[in-house]
Each structure stands twice: as structure tokens, then as C-alpha cells.
């Protein structure tokens, strides 16, 4: 191959290709994630519809806020997710640009080296080997020179192949870089759209609150409404627990089925080998199969909760390093409350003439971060009458934590969360008078005093 042809090949490989804007990897992953969540969302929608069908109270003023409060929650969650995506994509783009610079330097050096080798070969001519063979010199010297020439040719071939690989890497890097830029454009467009939605829904909610202020205040104090709110939440928790238990049984049945199939396969294999051994040496007995004893599942119970000694302010919130890998039942006295703020209602306290509080209300500014008190899976993230934007985390062994009256829920049903993850932002959704967070801990559907399980220091 001539010098000009090789250089033309290198230039062709290095030249960027022009194509239409592709569907980004981010879009494909987003579509796949939405498809995976579809089944869970459908089941939760059926659950919510069942709860609504059992309602006897009509004309609740807080229901008028549901649509806008849910839209505000979703917009804030989307904006938070987009901000995280943007930071990740910008970091990836920066790394790609750095790699592009390094690859370009390597390719330039290899092209210069190859050009020099080909130029020297061209100047020397292509008859070197023939001249050497016909020179009549010492055969040992001729053989040695031919070997040297072979080494040089091999080195040239390796250099060309390495250059080809690096040129392909440059091409791939450019494609990834362009994809990252397209993704950033998508994110910016989605952010602008979500900001418009957020401002629109906030304005809508402000107007509704002004119109419904008197009715909300009166309904908030009605004993019947408070009792129905409590029953509604308890019913939701019980049905979620039932769904979780059904899923566990289905998974256990599937595991048992696989286990039995493995045992049957192993038994058939043992019998086959035993038959072969019996033919070779009559009288041999197959080794007895081993028995497996299933491990009993531990049952957790709640002791009588000790009443809190003081009520005041909480300034300690969960961090990622806490309680790693520990079962929830072992965390009594080690948990931290999910938000900083003033405790203005405690478990067991009377709500006027209505039922007693089943959890805590922590007053905090709107938008303050709400953190998961322990690791678990989100099983509910939606609006519920009496509790506004509500999020429930399942911690296993029938332990759940409940976070209500949020401005926004920042996780989706099915998401795994770790201790200290930001899962919501405080607010006064659901027609609540003050901004803050309503917080409960439940076991087997029964609420118990969170202050017996947390430390505020």
C-alpha cells in the first residue's frame, strides 16, 4: 500500500460522520423504567380506587386541592430527578472531552510515526530484499538482515492496527459526546416544562386555598373527619401489608418450586448413577439423599412503648452511615426523626374532642428535606385525603414508616431507599393548617410511639 493510500485511509477513518439526531440512551432507559413501573402503578391505582369507593364523607374541601397538590409534588420530584441527571451527564461529558483530547494526542503521534516509516521505506525503494538476496554476501548476514526487515514489517503492521483501533475509539468517543450533549438538551427542555407546570399549579393552589379557607378550618376540626382520616390510613396500611404478604408468598412459592425441581433433578441423577453402579457391581446401594430443614422465619413483636419524657425541638436527622444492614426491629432507640423542626403534637395526645394522635407532627418550613429513617422500599407515594401527599416505606417484617402532609414526595412506589435518603419535602398538603411533617411508625398495622424508638440528640 502506498504512502498516499494509507494517509487517505487514516483521514477517512478519522473524519466525523454526519447523521440525524438519534434517540438518546437516556430516553431508552427512561422508557424501560416507566414500563417496569406500570404494573405496580396499576395495582396501586386499584387499591386507591377501592379505598375511595368505601368513603362515606362527601364534599371534603381538601379534595379540591388534591389535583394541584399532586401535580406540585410530581413537578418537584421531576425537577429533582432532572437536576441529578444533569449533574451526572455533565460529569460524564467532561470525562469524555478529556478522553477525546488524550486520544487525539495519541492518534496524532501514531500518524506522524507511521508517516515517517512509510516515507523512509519509499525513499529506500521496494527492492531491498531482492538486492540483498542477489548481493552475493555471506548467507548468514543475508539471513540476519532479512530477519531484521521482517521485524520492521511486523512493527509497521502493529502500528497500523493500533492506529486503526485508536481511530475507532475517537469515533466512538465523538458519538458518546454528542449523545451526552443531546441528553443535556433533553433535560433542559424537560426542566423548563416542569418549572412552568410547577408555577401554574402553585398559583392554582393559592387561589383554591383562599376560596376554601373557612371550609377547611371548620372541617379540619370535625371529629367525624378526623376519625375517618385515621380509618382511611389504617385501611391503606392493612391493604398494603396484605399486598406485600401476597408478594412474599408468591416469591416463596416460586423459590420452593425451583428448589423442588432441583431436588427432583438431583434425585433422578442419583438414581441414574445408582443404576449404573448396580450394573457394574451388584449389591451396591445408592447413597441416601440429604434432608433439608427450612429455617423458621423470626417473628418480631413490639414491647409496650415507654412514653417520651420531653417534647421539644429535633435537630438530628438520619445519615447514610447509620444502621447499615441492621433489621428494623433492632433499631429501637437508634433511629433519628426524619426532619429538623419543632414537635408540636405527640403520640397519644388528644386532637380536640377527636381521636388521639397516632404519630408525631413536626413543624418545619415548606420545602424542608424529609429523610428516610431506615432502609426499605417505597410502597405508596400518592395523595390521600387527610394526609395530603403521603409516602409509606416498608422496612420488612411488617414494619412501616409513614410520612404525611408533604409538599412533594420525591420517590416513586417500588423505589429502594437507604437510611438518610431524601424522600420528600415538608409542606401542608391535604388541607393541613401548618407546614411540617406527620410521621408514624407501625408494626403489623398498629401505630406505636415513635419517640420510644428515636433519639433527638
PDB file of C-alpha atoms in Angstrom, residues 31-336:
ATOM      1  CA  UNK A  31     -38.983   4.245  28.644  1.00  0.00           C
ATOM      2  CA  UNK A  32     -37.813   0.905  30.078  1.00  0.00           C
ATOM      3  CA  UNK A  33     -38.097   2.185  33.668  1.00  0.00           C
ATOM      4  CA  UNK A  34     -41.610   3.512  33.045  1.00  0.00           C
ATOM      5  CA  UNK A  35     -42.635   0.161  31.586  1.00  0.00           C
ATOM      6  CA  UNK A  36     -41.303  -1.689  34.654  1.00  0.00           C
ATOM      7  CA  UNK A  37     -43.280   0.598  36.996  1.00  0.00           C
ATOM      8  CA  UNK A  38     -46.515   0.283  35.012  1.00  0.00           C
ATOM      9  CA  UNK A  39     -47.704  -2.942  36.707  1.00  0.00           C
ATOM     10  CA  UNK A  40     -47.035  -1.620  40.214  1.00  0.00           C
ATOM     11  CA  UNK A  41     -48.758   1.680  39.449  1.00  0.00           C
ATOM     12  CA  UNK A  42     -51.773  -0.208  38.131  1.00  0.00           C
ATOM     13  CA  UNK A  43     -52.077  -2.241  41.346  1.00  0.00           C
ATOM     14  CA  UNK A  44     -51.794   0.882  43.498  1.00  0.00           C
ATOM     15  CA  UNK A  45     -54.402   2.645  41.363  1.00  0.00           C
ATOM     16  CA  UNK A  46     -56.818  -0.233  42.001  1.00  0.00           C
ATOM     17  CA  UNK A  47     -56.036  -0.052  45.724  1.00  0.00           C
ATOM     18  CA  UNK A  48     -56.687   3.699  45.820  1.00  0.00           C
ATOM     19  CA  UNK A  49     -59.940   3.269  43.907  1.00  0.00           C
ATOM     20  CA  UNK A  50     -61.089   0.615  46.399  1.00  0.00           C
ATOM     21  CA  UNK A  51     -60.390   2.991  49.293  1.00  0.00           C
ATOM     22  CA  UNK A  52     -62.274   5.840  47.609  1.00  0.00           C
ATOM     23  CA  UNK A  53     -65.294   3.612  46.968  1.00  0.00           C
ATOM     24  CA  UNK A  54     -65.654   2.930  50.696  1.00  0.00           C
ATOM     25  CA  UNK A  55     -65.742   6.633  51.588  1.00  0.00           C
ATOM     26  CA  UNK A  56     -68.952   7.918  53.153  1.00  0.00           C
ATOM     27  CA  UNK A  57     -67.875  11.529  53.625  1.00  0.00           C
ATOM     28  CA  UNK A  58     -68.541  13.691  50.563  1.00  0.00           C
ATOM     29  CA  UNK A  59     -67.740  17.241  49.720  1.00  0.00           C
ATOM     30  CA  UNK A  60     -64.460  17.377  51.619  1.00  0.00           C
ATOM     31  CA  UNK A  61     -62.834  20.743  50.905  1.00  0.00           C
ATOM     32  CA  UNK A  62     -59.326  19.255  50.946  1.00  0.00           C
ATOM     33  CA  UNK A  63     -60.242  17.061  47.971  1.00  0.00           C
ATOM     34  CA  UNK A  64     -60.394  20.184  45.817  1.00  0.00           C
ATOM     35  CA  UNK A  65     -56.676  20.641  46.466  1.00  0.00           C
ATOM     36  CA  UNK A  66     -55.735  17.065  45.563  1.00  0.00           C
ATOM     37  CA  UNK A  67     -55.098  17.625  41.857  1.00  0.00           C
ATOM     38  CA  UNK A  68     -52.894  20.697  42.251  1.00  0.00           C
ATOM     39  CA  UNK A  69     -51.027  19.319  45.288  1.00  0.00           C
ATOM     40  CA  UNK A  70     -50.300  16.062  43.484  1.00  0.00           C
ATOM     41  CA  UNK A  71     -49.155  17.992  40.398  1.00  0.00           C
ATOM     42  CA  UNK A  72     -46.857  20.167  42.556  1.00  0.00           C
ATOM     43  CA  UNK A  73     -45.416  17.011  44.129  1.00  0.00           C
ATOM     44  CA  UNK A  74     -44.752  15.398  40.759  1.00  0.00           C
ATOM     45  CA  UNK A  75     -43.219  18.548  39.290  1.00  0.00           C
ATOM     46  CA  UNK A  76     -40.842  18.966  42.235  1.00  0.00           C
ATOM     47  CA  UNK A  77     -39.876  15.291  42.055  1.00  0.00           C
ATOM     48  CA  UNK A  78     -39.217  15.579  38.320  1.00  0.00           C
ATOM     49  CA  UNK A  79     -37.106  18.702  38.816  1.00  0.00           C
ATOM     50  CA  UNK A  80     -35.038  16.981  41.486  1.00  0.00           C
ATOM     51  CA  UNK A  81     -34.507  13.920  39.297  1.00  0.00           C
ATOM     52  CA  UNK A  82     -33.608  16.114  36.315  1.00  0.00           C
ATOM     53  CA  UNK A  83     -31.073  18.060  38.389  1.00  0.00           C
ATOM     54  CA  UNK A  84     -29.415  14.784  39.427  1.00  0.00           C
ATOM     55  CA  UNK A  85     -29.405  13.583  35.814  1.00  0.00           C
ATOM     56  CA  UNK A  86     -27.938  16.877  34.651  1.00  0.00           C
ATOM     57  CA  UNK A  87     -25.068  16.718  37.163  1.00  0.00           C
ATOM     58  CA  UNK A  88     -24.308  13.106  36.209  1.00  0.00           C
ATOM     59  CA  UNK A  89     -24.437  13.814  32.467  1.00  0.00           C
ATOM     60  CA  UNK A  90     -22.230  16.911  32.773  1.00  0.00           C
ATOM     61  CA  UNK A  91     -19.636  14.880  34.704  1.00  0.00           C
ATOM     62  CA  UNK A  92     -19.745  12.178  32.003  1.00  0.00           C
ATOM     63  CA  UNK A  93     -19.416  14.794  29.255  1.00  0.00           C
ATOM     64  CA  UNK A  94     -16.396  16.326  30.989  1.00  0.00           C
ATOM     65  CA  UNK A  95     -14.744  12.902  31.187  1.00  0.00           C
ATOM     66  CA  UNK A  96     -15.489  12.222  27.516  1.00  0.00           C
ATOM     67  CA  UNK A  97     -13.950  15.537  26.458  1.00  0.00           C
ATOM     68  CA  UNK A  98     -10.818  14.704  28.468  1.00  0.00           C
ATOM     69  CA  UNK A  99     -10.600  11.265  26.851  1.00  0.00           C
ATOM     70  CA  UNK A 100     -11.076  12.842  23.420  1.00  0.00           C
ATOM     71  CA  UNK A 101      -8.098  15.144  23.993  1.00  0.00           C
ATOM     72  CA  UNK A 102      -5.908  12.254  25.150  1.00  0.00           C
ATOM     73  CA  UNK A 103      -6.944  10.030  22.216  1.00  0.00           C
ATOM     74  CA  UNK A 104      -6.339  12.830  19.715  1.00  0.00           C
ATOM     75  CA  UNK A 105      -2.782  13.295  21.028  1.00  0.00           C
ATOM     76  CA  UNK A 106      -2.072   9.547  20.780  1.00  0.00           C
ATOM     77  CA  UNK A 107      -3.505   9.332  17.238  1.00  0.00           C
ATOM     78  CA  UNK A 108      -1.504  12.361  16.075  1.00  0.00           C
ATOM     79  CA  UNK A 109       1.714  10.834  17.421  1.00  0.00           C
ATOM     80  CA  UNK A 110       0.983   7.464  15.781  1.00  0.00           C
ATOM     81  CA  UNK A 111       0.116   9.084  12.432  1.00  0.00           C
ATOM     82  CA  UNK A 112       3.375  11.041  12.498  1.00  0.00           C
ATOM     83  CA  UNK A 113       5.338   7.885  13.332  1.00  0.00           C
ATOM     84  CA  UNK A 114       3.648   5.885  10.568  1.00  0.00           C
ATOM     85  CA  UNK A 115       4.194   8.681   8.043  1.00  0.00           C
ATOM     86  CA  UNK A 116       7.921   8.715   8.835  1.00  0.00           C
ATOM     87  CA  UNK A 117       8.218   4.931   8.470  1.00  0.00           C
ATOM     88  CA  UNK A 118       6.399   4.916   5.139  1.00  0.00           C
ATOM     89  CA  UNK A 119       8.429   7.871   3.869  1.00  0.00           C
ATOM     90  CA  UNK A 120      11.710   6.164   4.778  1.00  0.00           C
ATOM     91  CA  UNK A 121      10.544   2.976   3.075  1.00  0.00           C
ATOM     92  CA  UNK A 122       9.593   4.900  -0.044  1.00  0.00           C
ATOM     93  CA  UNK A 123      12.971   6.669  -0.192  1.00  0.00           C
ATOM     94  CA  UNK A 124      14.849   3.382   0.284  1.00  0.00           C
ATOM     95  CA  UNK A 125      12.862   1.689  -2.520  1.00  0.00           C
ATOM     96  CA  UNK A 126      10.968  -1.582  -2.563  1.00  0.00           C
ATOM     97  CA  UNK A 127      13.769  -3.807  -3.915  1.00  0.00           C
ATOM     98  CA  UNK A 128      15.780  -4.054  -0.663  1.00  0.00           C
ATOM     99  CA  UNK A 129      15.106  -7.759  -0.146  1.00  0.00           C
ATOM    100  CA  UNK A 130      15.802  -8.703  -3.785  1.00  0.00           C
ATOM    101  CA  UNK A 131      19.048  -6.687  -3.804  1.00  0.00           C
ATOM    102  CA  UNK A 132      20.105  -8.374  -0.594  1.00  0.00           C
ATOM    103  CA  UNK A 133      19.424 -11.877  -1.939  1.00  0.00           C
ATOM    104  CA  UNK A 134      21.376 -11.165  -5.180  1.00  0.00           C
ATOM    105  CA  UNK A 135      24.234  -9.350  -3.486  1.00  0.00           C
ATOM    106  CA  UNK A 136      26.355 -12.496  -3.044  1.00  0.00           C
ATOM    107  CA  UNK A 137      27.194 -11.573   0.546  1.00  0.00           C
ATOM    108  CA  UNK A 138      27.640 -14.025   3.395  1.00  0.00           C
ATOM    109  CA  UNK A 139      24.436 -16.123   3.676  1.00  0.00           C
ATOM    110  CA  UNK A 140      24.414 -15.696   7.465  1.00  0.00           C
ATOM    111  CA  UNK A 141      24.490 -11.937   7.060  1.00  0.00           C
ATOM    112  CA  UNK A 142      21.734 -12.062   4.419  1.00  0.00           C
ATOM    113  CA  UNK A 143      19.556 -14.192   6.724  1.00  0.00           C
ATOM    114  CA  UNK A 144      20.153 -11.817   9.630  1.00  0.00           C
ATOM    115  CA  UNK A 145      19.259  -8.758   7.534  1.00  0.00           C
ATOM    116  CA  UNK A 146      16.095 -10.446   6.247  1.00  0.00           C
ATOM    117  CA  UNK A 147      15.039 -11.162   9.840  1.00  0.00           C
ATOM    118  CA  UNK A 148      15.594  -7.516  10.756  1.00  0.00           C
ATOM    119  CA  UNK A 149      13.424  -6.475   7.813  1.00  0.00           C
ATOM    120  CA  UNK A 150      10.729  -8.909   8.973  1.00  0.00           C
ATOM    121  CA  UNK A 151      10.761  -7.377  12.440  1.00  0.00           C
ATOM    122  CA  UNK A 152      10.387  -3.896  10.939  1.00  0.00           C
ATOM    123  CA  UNK A 153       7.429  -5.030   8.802  1.00  0.00           C
ATOM    124  CA  UNK A 154       5.740  -6.595  11.827  1.00  0.00           C
ATOM    125  CA  UNK A 155       6.259  -3.398  13.833  1.00  0.00           C
ATOM    126  CA  UNK A 156       4.705  -1.391  10.997  1.00  0.00           C
ATOM    127  CA  UNK A 157       1.701  -3.744  10.859  1.00  0.00           C
ATOM    128  CA  UNK A 158       1.199  -3.467  14.632  1.00  0.00           C
ATOM    129  CA  UNK A 159       1.435   0.318  14.455  1.00  0.00           C
ATOM    130  CA  UNK A 160      -1.177   0.447  11.682  1.00  0.00           C
ATOM    131  CA  UNK A 161      -3.545  -1.844  13.613  1.00  0.00           C
ATOM    132  CA  UNK A 162      -3.122   0.175  16.821  1.00  0.00           C
ATOM    133  CA  UNK A 163      -3.786   3.364  14.875  1.00  0.00           C
ATOM    134  CA  UNK A 164      -6.921   1.799  13.383  1.00  0.00           C
ATOM    135  CA  UNK A 165      -8.172   0.830  16.880  1.00  0.00           C
ATOM    136  CA  UNK A 166      -7.483   4.304  18.271  1.00  0.00           C
ATOM    137  CA  UNK A 167      -9.224   5.980  15.326  1.00  0.00           C
ATOM    138  CA  UNK A 168     -12.290   3.826  16.021  1.00  0.00           C
ATOM    139  CA  UNK A 169     -12.076   4.824  19.704  1.00  0.00           C
ATOM    140  CA  UNK A 170     -12.028   8.500  18.640  1.00  0.00           C
ATOM    141  CA  UNK A 171     -15.123   7.906  16.507  1.00  0.00           C
ATOM    142  CA  UNK A 172     -16.958   6.151  19.379  1.00  0.00           C
ATOM    143  CA  UNK A 173     -15.942   8.892  21.806  1.00  0.00           C
ATOM    144  CA  UNK A 174     -17.334  11.569  19.493  1.00  0.00           C
ATOM    145  CA  UNK A 175     -20.631   9.662  19.220  1.00  0.00           C
ATOM    146  CA  UNK A 176     -20.897   9.335  23.028  1.00  0.00           C
ATOM    147  CA  UNK A 177     -20.022  13.002  23.473  1.00  0.00           C
ATOM    148  CA  UNK A 178     -22.716  14.040  21.019  1.00  0.00           C
ATOM    149  CA  UNK A 179     -25.227  11.749  22.749  1.00  0.00           C
ATOM    150  CA  UNK A 180     -24.407  13.362  26.110  1.00  0.00           C
ATOM    151  CA  UNK A 181     -24.973  16.817  24.601  1.00  0.00           C
ATOM    152  CA  UNK A 182     -28.344  15.704  23.200  1.00  0.00           C
ATOM    153  CA  UNK A 183     -29.278  14.350  26.635  1.00  0.00           C
ATOM    154  CA  UNK A 184     -28.428  17.686  28.270  1.00  0.00           C
ATOM    155  CA  UNK A 185     -30.668  19.433  25.732  1.00  0.00           C
ATOM    156  CA  UNK A 186     -33.497  16.998  26.574  1.00  0.00           C
ATOM    157  CA  UNK A 187     -33.007  17.618  30.298  1.00  0.00           C
ATOM    158  CA  UNK A 188     -33.051  21.404  29.836  1.00  0.00           C
ATOM    159  CA  UNK A 189     -36.305  21.200  27.851  1.00  0.00           C
ATOM    160  CA  UNK A 190     -37.935  18.958  30.456  1.00  0.00           C
ATOM    161  CA  UNK A 191     -36.773  21.242  33.291  1.00  0.00           C
ATOM    162  CA  UNK A 192     -38.348  24.272  31.621  1.00  0.00           C
ATOM    163  CA  UNK A 193     -41.610  22.384  31.130  1.00  0.00           C
ATOM    164  CA  UNK A 194     -41.703  21.166  34.748  1.00  0.00           C
ATOM    165  CA  UNK A 195     -40.976  24.678  36.038  1.00  0.00           C
ATOM    166  CA  UNK A 196     -43.937  26.016  34.049  1.00  0.00           C
ATOM    167  CA  UNK A 197     -46.159  23.260  35.460  1.00  0.00           C
ATOM    168  CA  UNK A 198     -44.940  23.968  38.994  1.00  0.00           C
ATOM    169  CA  UNK A 199     -45.642  27.700  38.821  1.00  0.00           C
ATOM    170  CA  UNK A 200     -49.058  27.103  37.272  1.00  0.00           C
ATOM    171  CA  UNK A 201     -50.101  24.573  39.951  1.00  0.00           C
ATOM    172  CA  UNK A 202     -48.764  26.700  42.815  1.00  0.00           C
ATOM    173  CA  UNK A 203     -50.857  29.635  41.610  1.00  0.00           C
ATOM    174  CA  UNK A 204     -53.882  27.371  41.260  1.00  0.00           C
ATOM    175  CA  UNK A 205     -53.436  26.038  44.803  1.00  0.00           C
ATOM    176  CA  UNK A 206     -53.052  29.539  46.252  1.00  0.00           C
ATOM    177  CA  UNK A 207     -56.382  30.572  44.702  1.00  0.00           C
ATOM    178  CA  UNK A 208     -58.108  27.417  45.966  1.00  0.00           C
ATOM    179  CA  UNK A 209     -56.765  27.893  49.493  1.00  0.00           C
ATOM    180  CA  UNK A 210     -58.120  31.441  49.590  1.00  0.00           C
ATOM    181  CA  UNK A 211     -61.529  30.246  48.398  1.00  0.00           C
ATOM    182  CA  UNK A 212     -61.721  27.244  50.750  1.00  0.00           C
ATOM    183  CA  UNK A 213     -60.067  28.725  53.833  1.00  0.00           C
ATOM    184  CA  UNK A 214     -63.182  28.914  56.011  1.00  0.00           C
ATOM    185  CA  UNK A 215     -64.486  25.495  54.981  1.00  0.00           C
ATOM    186  CA  UNK A 216     -61.081  23.868  55.527  1.00  0.00           C
ATOM    187  CA  UNK A 217     -60.821  25.316  59.027  1.00  0.00           C
ATOM    188  CA  UNK A 218     -64.229  24.000  60.050  1.00  0.00           C
ATOM    189  CA  UNK A 219     -63.812  20.554  58.501  1.00  0.00           C
ATOM    190  CA  UNK A 220     -60.353  20.185  59.993  1.00  0.00           C
ATOM    191  CA  UNK A 221     -61.867  20.254  63.480  1.00  0.00           C
ATOM    192  CA  UNK A 222     -64.778  17.909  62.862  1.00  0.00           C
ATOM    193  CA  UNK A 223     -64.450  14.741  64.933  1.00  0.00           C
ATOM    194  CA  UNK A 224     -66.020  12.600  62.213  1.00  0.00           C
ATOM    195  CA  UNK A 225     -63.477  13.749  59.643  1.00  0.00           C
ATOM    196  CA  UNK A 226     -60.548  13.032  61.957  1.00  0.00           C
ATOM    197  CA  UNK A 227     -61.855   9.550  62.704  1.00  0.00           C
ATOM    198  CA  UNK A 228     -62.387   8.825  59.027  1.00  0.00           C
ATOM    199  CA  UNK A 229     -58.878  10.062  58.233  1.00  0.00           C
ATOM    200  CA  UNK A 230     -57.442   7.658  60.795  1.00  0.00           C
ATOM    201  CA  UNK A 231     -59.539   4.754  59.497  1.00  0.00           C
ATOM    202  CA  UNK A 232     -58.567   5.572  55.932  1.00  0.00           C
ATOM    203  CA  UNK A 233     -54.858   5.450  56.713  1.00  0.00           C
ATOM    204  CA  UNK A 234     -55.205   2.258  58.754  1.00  0.00           C
ATOM    205  CA  UNK A 235     -57.143   0.652  55.911  1.00  0.00           C
ATOM    206  CA  UNK A 236     -54.465   1.668  53.428  1.00  0.00           C
ATOM    207  CA  UNK A 237     -51.688   0.264  55.615  1.00  0.00           C
ATOM    208  CA  UNK A 238     -53.553  -3.019  56.104  1.00  0.00           C
ATOM    209  CA  UNK A 239     -54.150  -3.434  52.368  1.00  0.00           C
ATOM    210  CA  UNK A 240     -50.532  -2.591  51.562  1.00  0.00           C
ATOM    211  CA  UNK A 241     -49.407  -5.159  54.128  1.00  0.00           C
ATOM    212  CA  UNK A 242     -51.708  -7.708  52.504  1.00  0.00           C
ATOM    213  CA  UNK A 243     -50.231  -6.985  49.054  1.00  0.00           C
ATOM    214  CA  UNK A 244     -46.683  -7.252  50.420  1.00  0.00           C
ATOM    215  CA  UNK A 245     -47.526 -10.536  52.137  1.00  0.00           C
ATOM    216  CA  UNK A 246     -49.071 -11.911  48.928  1.00  0.00           C
ATOM    217  CA  UNK A 247     -45.942 -10.943  47.004  1.00  0.00           C
ATOM    218  CA  UNK A 248     -43.747 -12.652  49.599  1.00  0.00           C
ATOM    219  CA  UNK A 249     -45.855 -15.825  49.437  1.00  0.00           C
ATOM    220  CA  UNK A 250     -45.708 -15.801  45.638  1.00  0.00           C
ATOM    221  CA  UNK A 251     -41.935 -15.350  45.711  1.00  0.00           C
ATOM    222  CA  UNK A 252     -41.580 -18.078  48.363  1.00  0.00           C
ATOM    223  CA  UNK A 253     -43.756 -20.437  46.290  1.00  0.00           C
ATOM    224  CA  UNK A 254     -41.632 -19.731  43.217  1.00  0.00           C
ATOM    225  CA  UNK A 255     -38.431 -20.373  45.201  1.00  0.00           C
ATOM    226  CA  UNK A 256     -39.900 -23.603  46.622  1.00  0.00           C
ATOM    227  CA  UNK A 257     -40.913 -24.728  43.150  1.00  0.00           C
ATOM    228  CA  UNK A 258     -37.397 -24.131  41.844  1.00  0.00           C
ATOM    229  CA  UNK A 259     -35.990 -25.929  44.881  1.00  0.00           C
ATOM    230  CA  UNK A 260     -38.248 -28.952  44.330  1.00  0.00           C
ATOM    231  CA  UNK A 261     -37.304 -29.042  40.658  1.00  0.00           C
ATOM    232  CA  UNK A 262     -33.626 -29.014  41.624  1.00  0.00           C
ATOM    233  CA  UNK A 263     -34.227 -31.803  44.172  1.00  0.00           C
ATOM    234  CA  UNK A 264     -36.111 -33.888  41.601  1.00  0.00           C
ATOM    235  CA  UNK A 265     -33.337 -33.372  39.075  1.00  0.00           C
ATOM    236  CA  UNK A 266     -30.688 -34.303  41.650  1.00  0.00           C
ATOM    237  CA  UNK A 267     -32.687 -37.382  42.692  1.00  0.00           C
ATOM    238  CA  UNK A 268     -33.026 -38.525  39.086  1.00  0.00           C
ATOM    239  CA  UNK A 269     -29.289 -38.050  38.603  1.00  0.00           C
ATOM    240  CA  UNK A 270     -28.538 -40.080  41.760  1.00  0.00           C
ATOM    241  CA  UNK A 271     -30.881 -42.855  40.636  1.00  0.00           C
ATOM    242  CA  UNK A 272     -29.246 -42.921  37.214  1.00  0.00           C
ATOM    243  CA  UNK A 273     -25.794 -43.218  38.754  1.00  0.00           C
ATOM    244  CA  UNK A 274     -27.013 -45.864  41.208  1.00  0.00           C
ATOM    245  CA  UNK A 275     -28.411 -47.915  38.337  1.00  0.00           C
ATOM    246  CA  UNK A 276     -25.102 -47.697  36.531  1.00  0.00           C
ATOM    247  CA  UNK A 277     -23.242 -48.747  39.689  1.00  0.00           C
ATOM    248  CA  UNK A 278     -25.680 -51.630  40.267  1.00  0.00           C
ATOM    249  CA  UNK A 279     -24.934 -52.992  36.804  1.00  0.00           C
ATOM    250  CA  UNK A 280     -21.186 -52.746  37.360  1.00  0.00           C
ATOM    251  CA  UNK A 281     -21.209 -54.075  40.965  1.00  0.00           C
ATOM    252  CA  UNK A 282     -24.431 -55.785  42.116  1.00  0.00           C
ATOM    253  CA  UNK A 283     -25.376 -55.125  45.738  1.00  0.00           C
ATOM    254  CA  UNK A 284     -24.273 -51.515  45.843  1.00  0.00           C
ATOM    255  CA  UNK A 285     -26.821 -49.150  47.319  1.00  0.00           C
ATOM    256  CA  UNK A 286     -27.338 -45.608  46.352  1.00  0.00           C
ATOM    257  CA  UNK A 287     -26.356 -43.045  48.967  1.00  0.00           C
ATOM    258  CA  UNK A 288     -29.388 -41.712  50.806  1.00  0.00           C
ATOM    259  CA  UNK A 289     -30.457 -38.196  49.922  1.00  0.00           C
ATOM    260  CA  UNK A 290     -29.821 -35.388  52.348  1.00  0.00           C
ATOM    261  CA  UNK A 291     -32.730 -33.747  54.077  1.00  0.00           C
ATOM    262  CA  UNK A 292     -33.084 -30.008  54.178  1.00  0.00           C
ATOM    263  CA  UNK A 293     -34.709 -28.279  57.087  1.00  0.00           C
ATOM    264  CA  UNK A 294     -36.216 -24.871  56.259  1.00  0.00           C
ATOM    265  CA  UNK A 295     -35.152 -22.032  58.531  1.00  0.00           C
ATOM    266  CA  UNK A 296     -38.005 -20.694  60.636  1.00  0.00           C
ATOM    267  CA  UNK A 297     -38.834 -17.064  59.930  1.00  0.00           C
ATOM    268  CA  UNK A 298     -38.324 -14.995  63.083  1.00  0.00           C
ATOM    269  CA  UNK A 299     -41.379 -13.273  64.467  1.00  0.00           C
ATOM    270  CA  UNK A 300     -40.894  -9.726  65.665  1.00  0.00           C
ATOM    271  CA  UNK A 301     -43.008  -8.167  68.382  1.00  0.00           C
ATOM    272  CA  UNK A 302     -43.354  -4.687  69.813  1.00  0.00           C
ATOM    273  CA  UNK A 303     -42.952  -4.256  73.546  1.00  0.00           C
ATOM    274  CA  UNK A 304     -45.043  -1.689  75.387  1.00  0.00           C
ATOM    275  CA  UNK A 305     -43.651   1.666  74.377  1.00  0.00           C
ATOM    276  CA  UNK A 306     -42.294   3.935  77.085  1.00  0.00           C
ATOM    277  CA  UNK A 307     -43.825   7.417  76.979  1.00  0.00           C
ATOM    278  CA  UNK A 308     -41.443  10.232  75.979  1.00  0.00           C
ATOM    279  CA  UNK A 309     -40.071  12.330  78.819  1.00  0.00           C
ATOM    280  CA  UNK A 310     -39.868  15.586  76.918  1.00  0.00           C
ATOM    281  CA  UNK A 311     -41.150  17.264  73.800  1.00  0.00           C
ATOM    282  CA  UNK A 312     -39.086  19.929  72.123  1.00  0.00           C
ATOM    283  CA  UNK A 313     -37.058  20.549  69.040  1.00  0.00           C
ATOM    284  CA  UNK A 314     -35.366  17.968  66.863  1.00  0.00           C
ATOM    285  CA  UNK A 315     -32.115  18.899  65.117  1.00  0.00           C
ATOM    286  CA  UNK A 316     -30.721  15.425  64.375  1.00  0.00           C
ATOM    287  CA  UNK A 317     -31.693  13.713  61.111  1.00  0.00           C
ATOM    288  CA  UNK A 318     -30.683  10.322  59.677  1.00  0.00           C
ATOM    289  CA  UNK A 319     -27.383   9.911  57.817  1.00  0.00           C
ATOM    290  CA  UNK A 320     -26.296   7.260  55.331  1.00  0.00           C
ATOM    291  CA  UNK A 321     -23.732   5.741  57.711  1.00  0.00           C
ATOM    292  CA  UNK A 322     -26.331   4.838  60.341  1.00  0.00           C
ATOM    293  CA  UNK A 323     -27.942   1.428  60.838  1.00  0.00           C
ATOM    294  CA  UNK A 324     -26.387  -0.096  57.727  1.00  0.00           C
ATOM    295  CA  UNK A 325     -27.565  -3.663  57.217  1.00  0.00           C
ATOM    296  CA  UNK A 326     -29.438  -3.873  60.528  1.00  0.00           C
ATOM    297  CA  UNK A 327     -33.013  -5.207  60.694  1.00  0.00           C
ATOM    298  CA  UNK A 328     -35.557  -2.564  61.661  1.00  0.00           C
ATOM    299  CA  UNK A 329     -36.627  -4.485  64.785  1.00  0.00           C
ATOM    300  CA  UNK A 330     -33.139  -3.995  66.262  1.00  0.00           C
ATOM    301  CA  UNK A 331     -33.141  -0.195  65.830  1.00  0.00           C
ATOM    302  CA  UNK A 332     -35.183   0.812  68.882  1.00  0.00           C
ATOM    303  CA  UNK A 333     -33.536   3.846  70.465  1.00  0.00           C
ATOM    304  CA  UNK A 334     -31.181   4.283  67.488  1.00  0.00           C
ATOM    305  CA  UNK A 335     -33.426   5.978  64.921  1.00  0.00           C
ATOM    306  CA  UNK A 336     -33.460   9.698  64.206  1.00  0.00           C
TER     307      UNK A 336
END
